[in-house]
Amino acid sequence: MGNERRNFMKVLGAGLAVTALSAGTAGATSAGKKSAQKDGPRWGMVVDLRLCIGCQACTVACSTENQIPLGHFRTIVSSYEVTSGGRPRRYTLPRLCNHCAKPACVTVCPTQATRQRSDGAVVVDNTVCIGCGYCIQACPYDARFINPLTKTADKCTFCLHRIEAGLLPACVETCVSGARTFGDLNDPRSAVSRLLATVPTQVLKKDMGTAPRVFYIGLDEDFSGRVEGRQVLNPAGQAEHQEDSI
Amino acid sequence: MNDQIVELIQTGSQVHWGVAIPQYFFLTGISAAAFLLSTLTYVFGDKRYESIAGLSLIVAFTVLVAAPLNLIADLGQPGRFYSLLYHFHGTSPMSWGVFLLSSYPLLIALEMAFVFRARFARRSQTASGLLKGFYRLLALGSVEVTPDTEARDHRIGKILGTIGIPTALAVHGYTGYILGVVRARAMWHTSLMPLIFLISAMVSGVALMILLSWIMVRNDRGKVDWSLMDRLGILLAWSIVGDLILRLLWYTIGLSYSSASFQEVGNFIFGHHFMEAVVLELGLGLLLPLVVMTVPALRRIRPLFILTVILAIFGVMLFRWDTVIGGQLIPKIGAGFYEYIPSFWGRTGVMHIIGNWGFWILFFILFTSFLPWKKTSGKNGRANQDKTHTDSILERKGAVS
């Protein structure tokens, strides 16, 4: 919590929201770089679901930053209406590539086009990828898609081009409530490491054995795997038949 | 804890492997099964299947020329398919498959060359002009036919056939392996998948060979060889029994003892997809053919026999569809089930399958018209040609009566 408050204070103080926000959290990142130079950084993210308001600013920022073709997403905030004890509420769950420590997608790639960098980011070389879609099948998180422009597999890169320029991923920088925290997991002083050390966190589909490096705070068990519920809209935006509900 | 969940916003990967993939799986299965049928004669020396041995080999080869086209067409970057050869990745079954798919047709082609060599050699002796040279080329340049050369051909054919058995099992088994390793898809993730694929391949392959025998193979009296058909029918019945046993193991262990994610598969197969997966695939595709093949009174109703054989072929096609497409209709993260209706045109369309079938049929007609697959057009026995020819006629008459 201290991290967000500090950010907030900086925003107020500097008046330049964007610059200040990136300086605030990237400060932790660059500090991480210095201390963990032996092993190099291991990027990771913590998503605080208590703070997410489901505004989809991350979705939009990502799509704009990475020029994602219409209808495809590297990150999205899944939204649900949950009724418990007769009281309805909204539940939001930002999803992105988990940059797993044991990525199922990398194992099955027949051309080694998708690989894991030493900093943990799982990337696709779209000059080598043949677009077979095996990684898409293997990913338990539906985090990959075939980009209709490159006709190869596409996914979240943690905005490596921004990280290498000392910036934060677009989704993190734009998040209005500071729900997303990004940083170096190898650096105990980084914002993500401090969150992981102080707050209980969960990962999606733990039983898949992929060891995700995107952690959640306040993840409801009903949403950690396949969500058992009623689908009102399918991803193509067409109304789904009522009898398809479980 | 939560009484009701309604999904409002979600993206999903939906169906990425469209019509081409079940079609490919179906065809490699046919190829493996047809090849194994040919080894009954060429490796195990069972003369009862001799009249379809050459034909089986041709089916195994031609189908495997048509099958990989599905894979290439389904790639996002089809022009890069050859890069699979030099970007080998040991942990990816698909990467291994490329090498199996490249070597297996070459192996069959080589076996065909030796199995048919004597017949090509004889043809080159009688033919003239360009055709003479063509047959000489097919006979690998060696146009003499002596008991010694025939014995050599037979021996080499047997060796190639023997190597071919594990290769054929691998070339189709790996397709099941491709699905089996995908932990993210509960329907696919079972170690039984390669075996289920192999045994259902036997069902479709044997059934297709029965159909082709009915259309193309005639006995010495110019009639349909029903004794052969009945023997193949029994083989079909055993394959179906094997298939049903594996299904029983898969479904019961999955539903009763597996992780919760298989419950969704159960809901899908036995609920949402009941018509396709249970009524058509298990009922009409497996149980009905099993009953007809095992009850002699029903088997002798020949139109019913042929009809159930066709149903068995379609049943296996449907199984491939229900597994590959059906497996993707169960969302990995989203709620409910997806729906999938293939387009008509395009690489994911119905015309793709029809075109692929058309390509195979064209190729098959071309091969069966050029290759001397009919038993009466020559012998590859080791003894004197006339003697073996008479022997085989006697043998067949014995089998027919």
XYZ file of C-alpha atoms in Angstrom:
647
model
C 0.000 0.000 0.000
C 2.862 2.307 0.810
C 3.991 2.119 -2.783
C 0.722 3.419 -4.141
C 0.525 6.134 -1.549
C 4.014 7.260 -2.443
C 3.055 7.315 -6.110
C -0.043 9.268 -5.308
C 1.936 11.797 -3.314
C 4.385 12.217 -6.159
C 1.600 12.769 -8.647
C 0.180 15.442 -6.437
C 3.528 16.976 -5.822
C 4.854 17.099 -9.331
C 1.593 17.742 -11.066
C 2.836 15.834 -14.083
C 0.973 12.613 -13.635
C 2.591 10.389 -16.246
C 6.179 11.381 -15.669
C 5.869 11.161 -11.951
C 4.129 7.789 -11.942
C 6.773 6.200 -14.089
C 9.564 7.774 -12.087
C 7.947 6.507 -8.897
C 7.739 2.849 -9.699
C 10.581 2.767 -12.185
C 12.750 4.082 -9.396
C 12.311 0.734 -7.713
C 13.035 -0.964 -11.045
C 16.293 0.776 -11.703
C 17.351 0.230 -8.115
C 16.624 -3.442 -8.708
C 18.857 -3.456 -11.737
C 21.780 -2.230 -9.696
C 21.435 -4.640 -6.787
C 20.671 -7.765 -8.786
C 23.349 -7.346 -11.394
C 24.784 -10.794 -10.668
C 21.688 -12.670 -11.780
C 20.147 -9.894 -13.803
C 16.515 -8.917 -13.314
C 13.590 -11.349 -13.297
C 10.522 -9.392 -14.302
C 7.223 -10.047 -12.640
C 3.941 -8.373 -11.850
C 1.575 -8.205 -8.929
C -2.044 -7.336 -9.628
C -3.969 -6.112 -6.618
C -7.558 -7.116 -7.323
C -8.752 -5.060 -4.364
C -7.770 -1.956 -6.303
C -8.865 -2.889 -9.845
C -12.002 -1.046 -10.877
C -12.395 -2.771 -14.275
C -12.016 0.429 -16.318
C -10.082 -1.345 -19.115
C -7.571 1.521 -19.297
C -4.824 -1.147 -19.323
C -6.540 -2.927 -22.212
C -6.667 0.266 -24.234
C -3.157 1.413 -23.312
C -1.720 -1.972 -24.281
C -3.567 -2.104 -27.568
C -2.414 1.398 -28.443
C 1.157 0.966 -27.282
C 1.661 -2.355 -29.053
C -0.594 -1.666 -32.041
C -2.683 -4.765 -31.494
C -5.121 -5.456 -34.351
C -8.783 -4.925 -33.599
C -10.458 -7.810 -31.806
C -7.270 -9.158 -30.240
C -5.819 -8.356 -26.848
C -2.560 -8.890 -25.016
C -4.268 -7.931 -21.804
C -7.899 -7.652 -20.847
C -9.891 -7.198 -17.691
C -12.351 -10.079 -17.457
C -15.486 -8.867 -15.769
C -18.124 -10.857 -13.935
C -21.315 -10.256 -12.039
C -21.207 -12.387 -8.928
C -24.178 -13.072 -6.705
C -23.462 -14.419 -3.255
C -26.033 -14.494 -0.491
C -28.512 -12.755 -2.781
C -26.250 -9.729 -3.192
C -24.809 -8.993 -6.598
C -21.380 -7.445 -7.015
C -18.867 -6.886 -9.765
C -15.671 -8.923 -9.967
C -12.848 -7.894 -12.256
C -9.767 -9.893 -13.168
C -7.001 -8.381 -15.326
C -5.420 -11.082 -17.466
C -2.151 -11.091 -19.372
C 0.677 -13.468 -20.184
C 1.942 -14.883 -16.896
C 5.548 -15.106 -18.125
C 5.655 -18.436 -16.323
C 8.844 -19.856 -14.868
C 7.900 -23.146 -16.574
C 6.124 -21.945 -19.709
C 4.060 -24.641 -21.419
C 4.104 -22.647 -24.658
C 7.900 -22.708 -24.968
C 8.068 -26.485 -24.529
C 5.755 -27.288 -27.415
C 6.980 -24.730 -29.967
C 8.301 -26.790 -32.909
C 10.660 -24.088 -34.180
C 11.932 -22.505 -30.938
C 10.370 -19.263 -32.132
C 8.948 -18.706 -28.687
C 11.497 -18.708 -25.915
C 12.154 -17.384 -22.469
C 14.713 -14.640 -22.047
C 17.116 -14.637 -19.121
C 15.007 -11.899 -17.540
C 12.036 -14.284 -17.563
C 10.043 -12.605 -20.310
C 8.505 -15.121 -22.702
C 8.833 -13.744 -26.220
C 7.988 -14.769 -29.774
C 10.347 -14.262 -32.705
C 7.821 -13.527 -35.408
C 10.426 -13.978 -38.118
C 10.805 -17.631 -37.101
C 7.267 -18.478 -35.919
C 5.329 -20.518 -38.486
C 1.932 -19.819 -36.936
C 1.084 -23.430 -36.131
C -0.842 -22.407 -33.026
C 0.569 -25.134 -30.793
C 1.610 -22.555 -28.150
C -1.912 -21.153 -28.190
C -3.255 -24.617 -27.399
C -0.656 -25.193 -24.694
C -1.113 -21.879 -22.858
C -3.499 -22.509 -19.944
C -4.275 -18.798 -19.703
C -5.493 -18.005 -23.223
C -2.792 -15.346 -23.294
C -1.781 -15.919 -26.919
C -3.360 -15.347 -30.284
C -2.420 -15.369 -33.940
C -1.826 -11.781 -34.991
C -3.741 -11.309 -38.243
C -1.083 -8.912 -39.542
C 2.039 -10.969 -38.900
C 0.157 -14.297 -39.064
C 2.306 -15.486 -36.195
C 1.781 -16.001 -32.475
C 1.467 -12.806 -30.477
C 1.367 -12.109 -26.775
C 2.275 -9.720 -23.961
C 5.994 -8.919 -23.840
C 5.848 -7.008 -20.531
C 6.450 -4.052 -22.905
C 10.149 -4.965 -23.160
C 10.764 -2.041 -25.492
C 9.601 0.295 -22.742
C 11.420 -1.537 -19.937
C 14.659 -1.355 -21.857
C 14.094 2.387 -22.160
C 13.639 2.609 -18.387
C 9.861 2.897 -18.538
C 7.093 0.765 -17.087
C 4.801 -1.475 -19.138
C 1.977 0.554 -20.647
C -0.706 -1.215 -18.612
C 1.110 -0.518 -15.343
C 1.727 3.100 -16.159
C -1.846 3.771 -17.170
C -3.595 1.917 -14.333
C -5.672 4.558 -12.587
C -5.881 2.771 -9.256
C -2.311 1.474 -9.191
C -3.553 -2.106 -9.172
C -0.652 -3.317 -11.301
C 2.864 -3.298 -9.877
C 5.771 -4.299 -12.076
C 9.384 -4.915 -11.208
C 12.340 -7.165 -10.585
C 11.544 -10.283 -8.565
C 15.266 -10.874 -7.984
C 15.600 -7.567 -6.175
C 14.212 -7.797 -2.621
C 13.824 -4.002 -2.526
C 11.670 -3.755 -5.643
C 8.003 -2.897 -5.284
C 6.876 -6.331 -6.467
C 9.218 -8.150 -4.106
C 8.064 -6.077 -1.167
C 4.421 -6.748 -2.026
C 5.085 -10.471 -2.374
C 6.891 -10.495 0.940
C 4.183 -8.669 2.855
C 0.835 -9.570 1.274
C -0.528 -13.078 0.547
C -0.681 -13.618 -3.203
C -2.192 -16.206 -5.531
C -1.595 -17.301 -9.092
C -3.985 -18.479 -11.791
C -4.325 -22.238 -12.406
C -1.655 -23.263 -9.943
C -2.273 -26.950 -10.715
C -0.978 -26.446 -14.257
C 2.528 -26.401 -12.800
C 3.591 -23.481 -14.960
C 4.749 -21.309 -12.025
C 3.293 -17.977 -13.205
C 5.201 -14.776 -12.521
C 2.076 -12.652 -12.489
C 0.682 -12.735 -8.973
C -2.705 -11.636 -7.715
C -3.778 -10.168 -4.407
C -7.298 -11.145 -3.422
C -7.913 -13.767 -6.113
C -11.210 -15.549 -5.476
C -10.782 -19.305 -5.906
C -13.804 -19.462 -8.220
C -11.876 -17.373 -10.738
C -8.431 -18.917 -10.555
C -9.244 -21.576 -13.132
C -11.957 -21.971 -15.739
C -14.842 -19.874 -14.535
C -18.008 -21.862 -14.016
C -20.746 -19.495 -14.828
C -23.097 -18.161 -17.397
C -21.747 -16.522 -20.492
C -23.802 -13.544 -21.673
C -21.534 -12.481 -24.495
C -19.117 -14.661 -26.368
C -15.783 -13.095 -27.274
C -16.970 -12.290 -30.752
C -19.614 -10.120 -29.155
C -22.580 -12.185 -30.262
C -25.318 -13.009 -27.822
C -24.926 -16.533 -26.533
C -27.811 -18.963 -26.226
C -29.176 -19.339 -22.750
C -29.024 -23.143 -22.828
C -25.243 -22.995 -23.092
C -25.057 -22.003 -19.486
C -23.975 -24.587 -16.987
C -19.256 -19.580 -2.002
C -20.596 -17.664 -4.960
C -24.144 -18.611 -5.867
C -24.063 -17.386 -9.405
C -21.444 -16.000 -11.768
C -22.291 -14.215 -14.974
C -19.418 -13.523 -17.326
C -19.721 -10.029 -18.771
C -16.426 -9.341 -20.535
C -14.029 -11.985 -21.735
C -11.764 -12.757 -24.624
C -11.047 -16.300 -25.570
C -8.804 -18.059 -28.008
C -11.676 -20.186 -29.372
C -10.919 -22.637 -32.177
C -7.403 -22.253 -33.559
C -7.028 -25.665 -35.087
C -9.833 -25.770 -37.603
C -11.072 -28.368 -40.058
C -7.628 -29.144 -41.483
C -6.293 -30.702 -38.285
C -8.938 -33.419 -37.738
C -8.688 -34.110 -41.454
C -4.925 -34.539 -41.137
C -5.268 -36.780 -38.086
C -7.860 -38.868 -39.885
C -5.695 -39.330 -42.976
C -2.482 -40.281 -41.152
C -4.551 -42.794 -39.218
C -5.774 -44.329 -42.470
C -2.197 -44.459 -43.690
C -0.862 -46.199 -40.592
C -3.688 -48.745 -40.567
C -3.404 -49.483 -44.290
C 0.332 -49.938 -43.924
C -0.115 -52.361 -41.026
C -2.610 -54.336 -43.144
C -0.023 -54.611 -45.915
C 2.559 -55.975 -43.478
C 0.279 -58.949 -42.776
C 1.364 -60.158 -46.218
C 4.764 -58.577 -46.782
C 6.190 -59.096 -43.297
C 4.139 -61.844 -41.680
C 3.556 -63.802 -44.898
C -0.201 -64.193 -44.374
C -1.393 -65.045 -47.885
C -5.064 -64.501 -47.019
C -4.612 -60.751 -47.297
C -2.381 -60.878 -50.357
C -5.000 -59.542 -52.763
C -5.197 -56.242 -50.871
C -1.561 -55.974 -49.741
C -0.402 -53.915 -52.726
C -3.543 -51.797 -52.610
C -3.028 -51.138 -48.883
C 0.500 -50.000 -49.553
C -0.729 -47.604 -52.243
C -3.403 -46.252 -49.886
C -0.809 -45.827 -47.124
C 1.437 -43.852 -49.452
C -1.066 -41.693 -51.317
C -2.934 -40.736 -48.147
C 0.323 -39.628 -46.584
C 1.074 -37.404 -49.528
C -2.302 -35.687 -49.172
C -2.302 -35.494 -45.348
C 0.574 -33.081 -44.621
C -0.898 -30.545 -47.049
C -3.495 -29.950 -44.341
C -0.779 -29.008 -41.905
C 0.944 -26.641 -44.272
C -2.335 -25.013 -45.238
C -3.240 -24.533 -41.585
C -0.065 -22.624 -40.736
C -0.232 -18.882 -40.310
C 2.977 -18.705 -42.325
C 2.725 -21.690 -44.712
C 5.748 -20.458 -46.657
C 7.935 -21.168 -43.639
C 6.953 -24.843 -43.247
C 10.397 -26.080 -44.330
C 12.012 -24.178 -41.441
C 10.637 -26.919 -39.178
C 13.446 -29.089 -40.533
C 16.279 -26.925 -39.275
C 14.650 -25.409 -36.190
C 14.370 -28.729 -34.383
C 13.031 -28.540 -30.836
C 13.386 -31.764 -28.865
C 10.586 -31.119 -26.376
C 7.965 -30.478 -29.052
C 6.174 -33.564 -30.414
C 5.302 -31.514 -33.479
C 8.991 -31.103 -34.217
C 9.539 -34.865 -34.097
C 6.493 -35.378 -36.241
C 8.041 -33.423 -39.078
C 10.844 -35.946 -39.318
C 8.448 -38.884 -39.067
C 6.255 -37.344 -41.747
C 9.263 -36.882 -44.009
C 10.796 -40.330 -43.596
C 7.692 -42.523 -43.476
C 6.433 -41.854 -47.049
C 9.975 -42.416 -48.354
C 10.041 -45.751 -46.567
C 6.707 -46.800 -48.099
C 7.827 -45.605 -51.528
C 10.970 -47.703 -51.227
C 8.995 -50.737 -50.090
C 6.592 -50.271 -53.002
C 9.548 -50.178 -55.354
C 10.748 -53.583 -54.183
C 7.308 -55.131 -53.829
C 6.325 -54.119 -57.372
C 9.772 -54.355 -59.000
C 9.317 -57.761 -60.652
C 5.988 -56.684 -62.104
C 7.480 -53.435 -63.412
C 10.365 -55.409 -64.895
C 7.954 -57.708 -66.752
C 5.975 -54.719 -67.978
C 9.115 -53.055 -69.269
C 9.913 -56.225 -71.208
C 6.560 -56.132 -72.994
C 6.042 -52.368 -73.256
C 7.545 -50.202 -75.944
C 8.721 -46.647 -76.409
C 8.519 -44.161 -73.558
C 6.468 -46.502 -71.381
C 9.261 -49.095 -71.572
C 11.712 -46.593 -70.167
C 9.187 -45.464 -67.554
C 8.653 -48.996 -66.262
C 12.383 -49.631 -66.407
C 12.858 -46.586 -64.184
C 10.173 -47.810 -61.776
C 11.897 -51.226 -61.686
C 14.941 -49.352 -60.408
C 16.782 -50.123 -63.659
C 16.892 -53.825 -62.928
C 14.663 -55.538 -65.506
C 15.636 -59.156 -65.011
C 13.198 -61.383 -63.169
C 14.672 -64.581 -61.802
C 13.765 -66.544 -58.671
C 16.904 -65.060 -57.138
C 15.937 -61.441 -57.800
C 12.396 -62.149 -56.601
C 13.721 -63.664 -53.408
C 15.901 -60.602 -52.954
C 12.968 -58.227 -53.542
C 10.878 -60.224 -51.118
C 13.601 -60.117 -48.490
C 14.207 -56.369 -48.819
C 10.459 -55.721 -48.898
C 10.158 -57.660 -45.662
C 12.957 -55.695 -44.003
C 11.464 -52.365 -45.115
C 8.031 -53.503 -43.969
C 9.434 -54.484 -40.586
C 11.059 -51.078 -40.143
C 7.783 -49.595 -41.336
C 5.719 -51.094 -38.501
C 7.142 -48.939 -35.687
C 7.372 -45.998 -38.083
C 3.701 -46.290 -39.016
C 2.752 -46.600 -35.350
C 4.877 -43.546 -34.561
C 3.631 -41.456 -37.470
C 0.093 -41.763 -36.259
C 0.822 -42.252 -32.567
C 2.599 -38.905 -32.464
C -0.553 -37.107 -33.580
C -2.268 -38.418 -30.456
C 0.855 -37.445 -28.537
C 0.563 -33.874 -29.822
C -2.828 -33.609 -28.144
C -1.908 -35.721 -25.113
C 0.830 -33.346 -23.950
C -1.474 -30.312 -23.851
C -2.226 -30.081 -20.156
C -4.218 -26.909 -20.703
C -6.936 -28.846 -22.539
C -8.577 -31.346 -20.222
C -10.083 -33.361 -23.074
C -6.715 -33.907 -24.734
C -4.513 -34.379 -21.710
C -4.438 -38.153 -21.287
C -1.621 -40.634 -21.854
C -4.200 -42.857 -23.543
C -4.575 -40.386 -26.398
C -1.867 -41.871 -28.700
C -3.311 -45.352 -28.146
C -6.892 -44.193 -28.699
C -5.744 -42.537 -31.904
C -3.952 -45.680 -33.077
C -6.813 -48.032 -32.391
C -9.423 -45.734 -33.918
C -7.073 -45.420 -36.876
C -7.289 -49.190 -37.239
C -11.082 -48.894 -37.243
C -11.090 -46.299 -40.019
C -8.240 -47.889 -41.985
C -9.666 -51.391 -41.976
C -13.108 -50.013 -42.812
C -11.709 -48.018 -45.732
C -9.842 -51.081 -47.021
C -13.099 -53.079 -46.845
C -14.802 -50.371 -48.875
C -11.963 -50.266 -51.415
C -11.900 -54.072 -51.643
C -15.608 -54.012 -52.352
C -15.089 -51.470 -55.129
C -11.791 -52.680 -56.619
C -10.801 -56.205 -55.625
C -12.316 -59.175 -57.447
C -11.642 -62.870 -56.947
C -10.751 -65.300 -59.761
C -14.373 -65.560 -60.772
C -14.626 -61.791 -61.087
C -16.830 -61.465 -58.021
C -16.487 -59.483 -54.836
C -14.289 -61.518 -52.505
C -16.704 -61.782 -49.573
C -14.513 -64.226 -47.666
C -11.796 -61.561 -47.597
C -14.394 -58.934 -46.687
C -15.639 -61.067 -43.809
C -12.110 -61.580 -42.507
C -11.533 -57.825 -42.651
C -14.914 -57.379 -40.970
C -13.729 -59.472 -38.022
C -10.555 -57.385 -37.909
C -12.766 -54.279 -37.873
C -14.808 -55.743 -35.017
C -11.657 -56.378 -32.959
C -10.446 -52.835 -33.625
C -13.804 -51.480 -32.456
C -13.608 -53.600 -29.296
C -10.158 -52.149 -28.618
C -11.451 -48.640 -29.252
C -14.400 -49.119 -26.899
C -12.164 -50.513 -24.137
C -9.855 -47.506 -24.359
C -12.842 -45.139 -24.364
C -14.185 -46.897 -21.280
C -10.851 -46.463 -19.485
C -10.536 -42.846 -20.592
C -14.048 -41.753 -19.641
C -14.402 -43.701 -16.398
C -11.004 -42.790 -14.959
C -11.459 -39.223 -16.163
C -14.927 -38.761 -14.721
C -14.505 -40.668 -11.489
C -10.914 -40.163 -10.446
C -9.453 -37.293 -12.417
C -9.106 -33.602 -11.702
C -12.166 -31.405 -11.655
C -11.375 -30.050 -15.094
C -12.332 -33.384 -16.670
C -15.836 -32.979 -15.248
C -16.275 -30.215 -17.798
C -15.229 -32.665 -20.494
C -17.847 -35.077 -19.194
C -20.480 -32.345 -19.282
C -19.437 -31.542 -22.809
C -19.295 -35.087 -24.227
C -22.292 -36.562 -22.429
C -24.362 -33.391 -22.221
C -23.726 -30.530 -24.565
C -22.313 -32.651 -27.394
C -24.384 -35.802 -26.756
C -25.742 -36.104 -30.294
C -22.357 -35.880 -32.017
C -20.156 -37.634 -29.477
C -22.432 -40.340 -28.138
C -25.269 -41.035 -30.588
C -23.383 -40.590 -33.859
C -19.791 -41.328 -32.896
C -20.164 -44.110 -30.334
C -23.559 -45.459 -31.386
C -23.609 -45.351 -35.163
C -19.839 -45.212 -35.650
C -18.726 -47.976 -33.298
C -21.532 -50.016 -31.695
C -23.656 -50.593 -34.797
C -20.690 -51.710 -36.943
C -19.542 -53.948 -34.070
C -22.918 -55.667 -33.883
C -23.152 -56.108 -37.659
C -19.576 -57.416 -37.948
C -19.952 -59.943 -35.145
C -23.421 -61.324 -35.935
C -23.005 -63.493 -39.072
C -26.690 -63.230 -39.992
C -26.424 -59.429 -40.079
C -23.041 -59.453 -41.790
C -24.479 -61.472 -44.659
C -26.975 -58.701 -45.385
C -24.389 -57.185 -47.687
C -25.875 -53.686 -48.127
C -26.005 -53.432 -44.322
C -22.411 -54.647 -44.142
C -21.234 -51.948 -46.555
C -23.387 -49.279 -44.905
C -21.976 -49.988 -41.444
C -18.440 -49.993 -42.844
C -19.081 -46.495 -44.220
C -20.572 -45.496 -40.858
C -17.426 -46.737 -39.120
C -15.295 -44.513 -41.381
C -17.469 -41.490 -40.671
C -17.541 -42.381 -36.986
C -13.760 -42.110 -36.771
C -13.812 -38.867 -38.767
C -16.329 -37.560 -36.282
C -14.163 -38.740 -33.380
C -11.236 -36.733 -34.766
C -13.536 -33.751 -35.136
C -15.080 -34.101 -31.683
C -11.645 -34.412 -30.124
C -9.733 -31.701 -31.977
C -12.529 -29.165 -32.436
C -14.596 -30.337 -29.462
C -11.580 -30.064 -27.168
C -11.248 -26.420 -28.143
C -14.917 -25.677 -27.536
C -14.360 -26.050 -23.802
C -12.929 -22.636 -22.855
C -9.718 -22.659 -20.842
C -10.717 -19.669 -18.746
C -14.113 -18.525 -19.984
C -17.554 -19.687 -18.937
C -19.912 -21.885 -20.934
C -18.959 -23.638 -24.164
C -17.973 -22.167 -27.500
C -19.740 -22.926 -30.766
C -17.937 -23.637 -33.998
C -19.325 -23.819 -37.491
C -16.710 -24.029 -40.246
C -16.874 -21.593 -43.105
C -17.479 -22.861 -46.621
C -14.431 -21.432 -48.397
C -10.951 -20.724 -47.165
C -8.330 -22.614 -45.252
C -10.712 -23.314 -42.414
C -13.652 -24.166 -44.647
C -15.545 -27.236 -45.720
C -14.129 -26.930 -49.233
C -10.689 -27.457 -47.754
C -11.678 -30.961 -46.657
C -13.441 -31.717 -49.927
C -10.424 -30.436 -51.852
C -8.093 -32.559 -49.787
C -10.219 -35.652 -50.348
C -10.316 -34.822 -54.042
C -6.555 -34.537 -54.124
C -6.180 -37.931 -52.464
C -8.709 -39.623 -54.756
C -6.976 -38.188 -57.822
C -3.616 -39.348 -56.544
C -5.020 -42.745 -55.626
C -6.575 -43.271 -59.060
C -3.294 -42.244 -60.683
C -1.300 -44.694 -58.589
C -3.699 -47.602 -58.865
C -3.814 -47.219 -62.652
C -0.023 -47.219 -62.997
C 1.085 -49.586 -60.282
C 0.547 -53.336 -60.781
C -1.178 -53.886 -57.447
C -3.531 -56.634 -58.613
C -2.398 -60.023 -57.429
C -2.938 -61.750 -60.769
C -0.595 -59.408 -62.589
C 2.444 -61.019 -61.010
C 3.881 -62.792 -58.038
C 6.607 -61.869 -55.684
C 7.051 -65.340 -54.217
C 10.499 -66.812 -53.989
C 9.811 -69.980 -56.045
C 9.204 -70.531 -59.724
C 6.679 -68.062 -61.014
C 4.181 -70.466 -62.612
C 4.213 -72.780 -59.675
C 3.454 -70.053 -57.127
C 0.812 -68.611 -59.392
C -1.037 -71.964 -59.535
C -0.548 -72.416 -55.804
C -2.083 -69.095 -55.023
C -5.072 -69.779 -57.271
C -5.661 -73.089 -55.518
C -5.269 -71.378 -52.215
C -7.799 -68.744 -53.073
C -10.286 -71.270 -54.395
C -9.942 -73.118 -51.103
C -10.529 -69.928 -49.204
C -13.521 -68.931 -51.272
C -15.400 -72.223 -51.171
